[in-house]
Coordinates of N, CA and C in Angstrom, one line a residue:
M1 N 27.2 -83.4 -6.9 CA 26.6 -84.6 -7.2 C 25.9 -84.5 -8.6
P2 N 26.2 -85.4 -9.4 CA 25.5 -85.4 -10.7 C 24.0 -85.7 -10.6
G3 N 23.2 -85.2 -11.4 CA 21.8 -85.4 -11.5 C 20.9 -84.6 -10.5
L4 N 21.5 -83.7 -9.7 CA 20.8 -82.8 -8.9 C 20.4 -81.6 -9.6
K5 N 19.2 -81.1 -9.4 CA 18.8 -79.8 -10.0 C 18.1 -79.0 -9.0
T6 N 18.4 -77.7 -8.9 CA 17.7 -76.8 -8.0 C 17.0 -75.8 -8.8
T7 N 15.7 -75.6 -8.5 CA 14.8 -74.7 -9.2 C 14.2 -73.8 -8.1
T8 N 14.2 -72.5 -8.3 CA 13.6 -71.6 -7.4 C 12.5 -70.8 -8.1
Y9 N 11.3 -70.9 -7.5 CA 10.2 -70.2 -8.2 C 9.5 -69.3 -7.2
G10 N 10.0 -69.2 -6.0 CA 9.4 -68.2 -5.0 C 8.5 -68.8 -4.0
S11 N 8.4 -68.2 -2.9 CA 7.5 -68.6 -1.9 C 6.1 -68.0 -2.0
G12 N 6.0 -67.0 -2.8 CA 4.7 -66.4 -3.1 C 4.7 -65.0 -2.7
D13 N 3.8 -64.2 -3.4 CA 3.5 -62.8 -3.1 C 2.3 -62.8 -2.2
F14 N 2.5 -62.3 -1.0 CA 1.4 -62.3 0.0 C 0.8 -60.9 0.1
S15 N 1.0 -60.0 -0.8 CA 0.5 -58.7 -0.7 C -1.1 -58.7 -0.9
W16 N -1.7 -59.8 -1.3 CA -3.1 -59.9 -1.4 C -3.8 -60.0 0.0
M17 N -3.0 -60.2 1.0 CA -3.5 -60.3 2.4 C -3.3 -58.9 3.1
R18 N -4.3 -58.5 3.8 CA -4.2 -57.2 4.5 C -3.3 -57.4 5.8
N19 N -3.4 -58.6 6.3 CA -2.5 -58.9 7.5 C -2.3 -60.4 7.5
T20 N -1.8 -61.0 8.6 CA -1.5 -62.4 8.6 C -2.6 -63.3 9.2
D21 N -3.8 -62.7 9.4 CA -4.9 -63.4 9.9 C -5.2 -64.6 9.0
G22 N -5.3 -65.8 9.6 CA -5.6 -67.0 8.9 C -4.5 -67.8 8.4
L23 N -3.3 -67.2 8.3 CA -2.1 -67.9 7.8 C -1.7 -69.1 8.6
D24 N -1.9 -69.0 9.9 CA -1.4 -70.0 10.8 C -2.4 -71.2 10.9
E25 N -3.6 -71.1 10.2 CA -4.6 -72.1 10.2 C -4.8 -72.7 8.8
A26 N -3.8 -72.8 8.0 CA -3.9 -73.3 6.7 C -4.3 -74.7 6.7
M27 N -4.9 -75.1 5.6 CA -5.3 -76.5 5.4 C -4.6 -77.0 4.1
T28 N -4.7 -78.3 3.8 CA -4.1 -78.9 2.6 C -5.1 -79.7 1.9
G29 N -4.9 -79.9 0.6 CA -5.7 -80.8 -0.2 C -5.0 -81.0 -1.5
A30 N -5.7 -81.8 -2.4 CA -5.2 -82.2 -3.7 C -5.9 -81.4 -4.8
A31 N -5.1 -80.8 -5.7 CA -5.6 -80.0 -6.8 C -5.3 -80.7 -8.1
P32 N -6.3 -81.4 -8.7 CA -6.0 -82.0 -10.1 C -5.8 -80.9 -11.1
I33 N -4.6 -80.9 -11.7 CA -4.3 -79.8 -12.6 C -5.1 -79.7 -13.8
A34 N -5.8 -80.8 -14.2 CA -6.6 -80.8 -15.4 C -7.8 -79.8 -15.2
G35 N -8.2 -79.4 -14.0 CA -9.2 -78.5 -13.8 C -8.8 -77.0 -13.9
F36 N -7.5 -76.8 -14.0 CA -7.0 -75.4 -14.1 C -6.5 -75.1 -15.5
T37 N -6.6 -73.9 -15.9 CA -6.1 -73.4 -17.2 C -4.8 -72.8 -17.2
G38 N -3.8 -73.3 -18.0 CA -2.5 -72.8 -18.0 C -2.3 -71.3 -18.1
G39 N -2.9 -70.7 -19.1 CA -2.7 -69.3 -19.3 C -3.4 -68.4 -18.3
T40 N -4.4 -68.9 -17.6 CA -5.1 -68.2 -16.6 C -4.6 -68.4 -15.2
H41 N -4.5 -69.7 -14.8 CA -4.3 -70.1 -13.4 C -2.8 -70.3 -13.1
Y42 N -2.0 -70.8 -14.1 CA -0.6 -71.0 -13.9 C 0.3 -70.6 -15.1
P43 N 0.2 -69.4 -15.5 CA 1.0 -69.0 -16.7 C 2.5 -69.1 -16.6
D44 N 3.0 -69.1 -15.4 CA 4.4 -69.2 -15.1 C 4.9 -70.5 -14.6
G45 N 4.0 -71.6 -14.7 CA 4.4 -72.9 -14.3 C 4.1 -73.2 -12.9
Y46 N 3.4 -72.3 -12.2 CA 3.0 -72.6 -10.8 C 1.7 -71.9 -10.5
L47 N 0.9 -72.5 -9.6 CA -0.3 -71.8 -9.1 C 0.1 -70.8 -8.1
P48 N -0.2 -69.5 -8.4 CA 0.3 -68.4 -7.6 C -0.4 -68.2 -6.2
S49 N 0.3 -67.8 -5.3 CA -0.2 -67.4 -4.0 C -1.4 -66.5 -4.1
G50 N -2.5 -66.7 -3.4 CA -3.7 -65.9 -3.5 C -4.7 -66.3 -4.5
L51 N -4.4 -67.4 -5.3 CA -5.3 -67.8 -6.3 C -6.6 -68.3 -5.6
P52 N -7.8 -67.8 -5.9 CA -9.0 -68.2 -5.3 C -9.4 -69.6 -5.8
I53 N -9.7 -70.5 -4.9 CA -10.0 -71.9 -5.2 C -11.2 -72.4 -4.5
R54 N -11.8 -73.4 -5.0 CA -13.0 -74.1 -4.4 C -12.5 -75.2 -3.6
V55 N -12.8 -75.2 -2.3 CA -12.2 -76.2 -1.4 C -13.2 -77.1 -0.6
D56 N -14.4 -77.2 -1.1 CA -15.4 -78.0 -0.4 C -15.2 -79.5 -0.6
D57 N -14.3 -79.9 -1.5 CA -13.9 -81.3 -1.6 C -12.4 -81.3 -1.6
L58 N -11.7 -81.7 -0.5 CA -10.3 -81.6 -0.4 C -9.5 -82.6 -1.3
D59 N -10.2 -83.5 -1.9 CA -9.5 -84.4 -2.9 C -9.7 -83.9 -4.3
N60 N -10.4 -82.8 -4.5 CA -10.7 -82.2 -5.8 C -10.8 -80.7 -5.7
I61 N -9.7 -80.1 -5.3 CA -9.6 -78.6 -5.3 C -9.6 -78.1 -6.7
R62 N -10.4 -77.1 -7.0 CA -10.5 -76.6 -8.3 C -10.6 -75.1 -8.3
P63 N -10.6 -74.5 -9.5 CA -10.7 -73.0 -9.5 C -12.1 -72.6 -8.9
W64 N -12.1 -71.4 -8.3 CA -13.2 -70.9 -7.7 C -14.4 -70.6 -8.6
A65 N -15.6 -71.0 -8.2 CA -16.8 -70.7 -8.9 C -17.9 -70.5 -7.8
D66 N -18.5 -69.4 -7.9 CA -19.5 -69.0 -6.9 C -20.8 -69.8 -7.1
A67 N -20.9 -70.9 -6.4 CA -22.1 -71.8 -6.6 C -22.6 -72.3 -5.3
A68 N -23.8 -72.7 -5.2 CA -24.4 -73.2 -3.9 C -23.5 -74.4 -3.4
G69 N -23.2 -74.4 -2.2 CA -22.4 -75.4 -1.6 C -20.8 -75.2 -1.7
A70 N -20.4 -74.2 -2.5 CA -19.0 -74.0 -2.7 C -18.4 -73.3 -1.4
V71 N -17.1 -73.7 -1.2 CA -16.4 -73.1 -0.1 C -15.1 -72.5 -0.7
L72 N -15.0 -71.2 -0.4 CA -13.8 -70.4 -0.9 C -12.6 -70.6 -0.1
G73 N -11.5 -70.7 -0.8 CA -10.2 -70.7 -0.2 C -9.2 -69.9 -1.0
F74 N -8.0 -69.6 -0.5 CA -7.0 -68.9 -1.3 C -5.7 -69.6 -1.1
L75 N -4.9 -69.9 -2.1 CA -3.7 -70.6 -2.0 C -2.7 -69.8 -1.1
K76 N -2.0 -70.6 -0.3 CA -1.0 -70.0 0.6 C 0.3 -70.4 0.0
G77 N 0.9 -69.4 -0.6 CA 2.2 -69.6 -1.3 C 2.0 -70.1 -2.7
D78 N 3.1 -70.2 -3.5 CA 3.2 -70.7 -4.8 C 3.3 -72.2 -4.8
H79 N 2.6 -72.9 -5.8 CA 2.7 -74.3 -5.9 C 3.0 -74.7 -7.3
K80 N 4.2 -75.3 -7.5 CA 4.7 -75.7 -8.8 C 3.8 -76.7 -9.4
V81 N 3.5 -76.5 -10.7 CA 2.6 -77.4 -11.5 C 3.4 -78.3 -12.4
T82 N 4.3 -77.8 -13.1 CA 5.1 -78.6 -14.0 C 6.3 -79.3 -13.4
G83 N 6.6 -80.5 -13.8 CA 7.7 -81.2 -13.3 C 8.1 -82.3 -14.1
A84 N 9.3 -82.9 -13.8 CA 9.8 -84.0 -14.6 C 8.9 -85.2 -14.6
S85 N 8.2 -85.4 -13.5 CA 7.4 -86.6 -13.3 C 6.0 -86.5 -14.0
G86 N 5.7 -85.3 -14.5 CA 4.4 -85.1 -15.2 C 3.2 -85.3 -14.2
D87 N 3.3 -84.9 -13.0 CA 2.3 -85.1 -12.0 C 0.9 -84.5 -12.5
T88 N -0.2 -85.2 -12.2 CA -1.5 -84.7 -12.7 C -2.2 -84.0 -11.6
Q89 N -1.7 -84.0 -10.4 CA -2.3 -83.3 -9.3 C -1.2 -82.7 -8.4
V90 N -1.5 -81.7 -7.7 CA -0.6 -81.0 -6.8 C -1.2 -80.9 -5.4
N91 N -0.4 -81.2 -4.4 CA -0.9 -81.0 -3.0 C -0.6 -79.5 -2.7
V92 N -1.7 -78.8 -2.3 CA -1.6 -77.4 -2.0 C -2.0 -77.1 -0.6
A93 N -1.5 -75.9 -0.1 CA -1.9 -75.4 1.2 C -2.8 -74.1 0.9
F94 N -3.8 -73.9 1.7 CA -4.7 -72.8 1.4 C -5.3 -72.3 2.8
I95 N -5.8 -71.1 2.7 CA -6.5 -70.5 3.9 C -8.0 -70.4 3.6
T96 N -8.7 -70.5 4.7 CA -10.2 -70.4 4.6 C -10.7 -69.3 5.4
R97 N -9.9 -68.4 5.8 CA -10.3 -67.1 6.5 C -9.2 -66.1 6.4
G98 N -9.6 -64.8 6.4 CA -8.6 -63.8 6.3 C -9.1 -62.5 5.8
N99 N -8.3 -61.5 5.7 CA -8.6 -60.2 5.2 C -8.0 -60.0 3.8
I100 N -8.8 -60.0 2.8 CA -8.3 -60.1 1.4 C -8.3 -58.7 0.7
V101 N -7.2 -58.4 0.0 CA -7.2 -57.2 -0.8 C -7.5 -57.6 -2.2
L102 N -8.7 -57.3 -2.7 CA -9.1 -57.8 -4.0 C -8.2 -57.4 -5.1
A103 N -7.8 -56.1 -5.1 CA -6.9 -55.6 -6.2 C -5.6 -56.3 -6.3
K104 N -5.2 -57.0 -5.3 CA -3.8 -57.7 -5.3 C -3.9 -59.1 -5.6
L105 N -5.1 -59.7 -5.8 CA -5.2 -61.1 -6.2 C -4.6 -61.4 -7.6
P106 N -4.1 -62.6 -7.8 CA -3.5 -62.9 -9.1 C -4.6 -63.0 -10.3
V107 N -5.8 -63.2 -9.9 CA -6.9 -63.2 -10.9 C -8.0 -62.3 -10.4
V108 N -8.9 -61.8 -11.3 CA -10.0 -61.0 -10.9 C -11.1 -61.9 -10.2
I109 N -11.6 -61.5 -9.1 CA -12.7 -62.3 -8.5 C -13.8 -61.3 -8.0
T110 N -15.0 -61.7 -8.1 CA -16.1 -61.0 -7.6 C -16.5 -61.5 -6.2
V111 N -16.7 -60.7 -5.3 CA -17.1 -61.1 -3.9 C -18.3 -62.1 -4.0
P112 N -18.1 -63.3 -3.4 CA -19.2 -64.3 -3.5 C -20.5 -63.8 -3.1
T113 N -21.6 -64.2 -3.8 CA -22.9 -63.9 -3.4 C -23.8 -65.1 -3.2
T114 N -23.5 -66.2 -4.0 CA -24.3 -67.4 -3.9 C -23.8 -68.3 -2.7
A115 N -22.5 -68.5 -2.7 CA -21.9 -69.3 -1.6 C -21.6 -68.3 -0.4
V116 N -22.1 -68.7 0.7 CA -21.9 -67.8 1.9 C -20.5 -68.0 2.4
Q117 N -19.8 -66.8 2.5 CA -18.4 -66.8 2.9 C -18.2 -65.9 4.1
P118 N -18.6 -66.2 5.3 CA -18.5 -65.3 6.4 C -17.1 -65.2 7.0
R119 N -16.2 -66.0 6.5 CA -14.8 -66.0 7.1 C -13.8 -65.0 6.4
F120 N -14.3 -64.4 5.4 CA -13.4 -63.4 4.7 C -13.9 -62.0 4.8
F121 N -13.0 -61.1 4.9 CA -13.3 -59.7 4.7 C -12.6 -59.2 3.4
F122 N -13.4 -58.7 2.5 CA -12.9 -58.2 1.2 C -12.7 -56.7 1.2
G123 N -11.5 -56.2 0.9 CA -11.3 -54.8 0.8 C -10.6 -54.5 -0.5
V124 N -10.4 -53.2 -0.7 CA -9.7 -52.8 -2.0 C -8.3 -52.4 -1.7

C-alpha cells in the first residue's frame, strides 16, 4: 500500500532495572516535549527507557528535579519524540517503584534527598 511507513526504534533497554519489580504497575501521563532537551533527553529522537522524570503532575511530566513535592518516576520503554505531525507532547508510560541500577540509567542522577522516594531502591 502506498503511503505506509514502518519505523523501528526499539522497545527500550531495561538493564537499568535490577528485576521486574514495578513493571506491572506502570502509569501513564503526558510529557510536553518543550520541557526536555534534545541533546540530553532524546538525542536519538526518542525519550529512552529509564529516563528519570518528575511525575507529580500527570499532565505535565518533565525531566527529574529533586525538589520539595516532586515525585520520581522512570520511563518504561522508549517513547518516540519526533514525528510527521510535529506533536508537542508525548504520552508516556512510567514506573513509580522498583529496584534501580544507577550506573545503567541513560542520564546521570543523584539519589533524591529533598523529595522523599521510599518506593525505589538504588544500587550500583
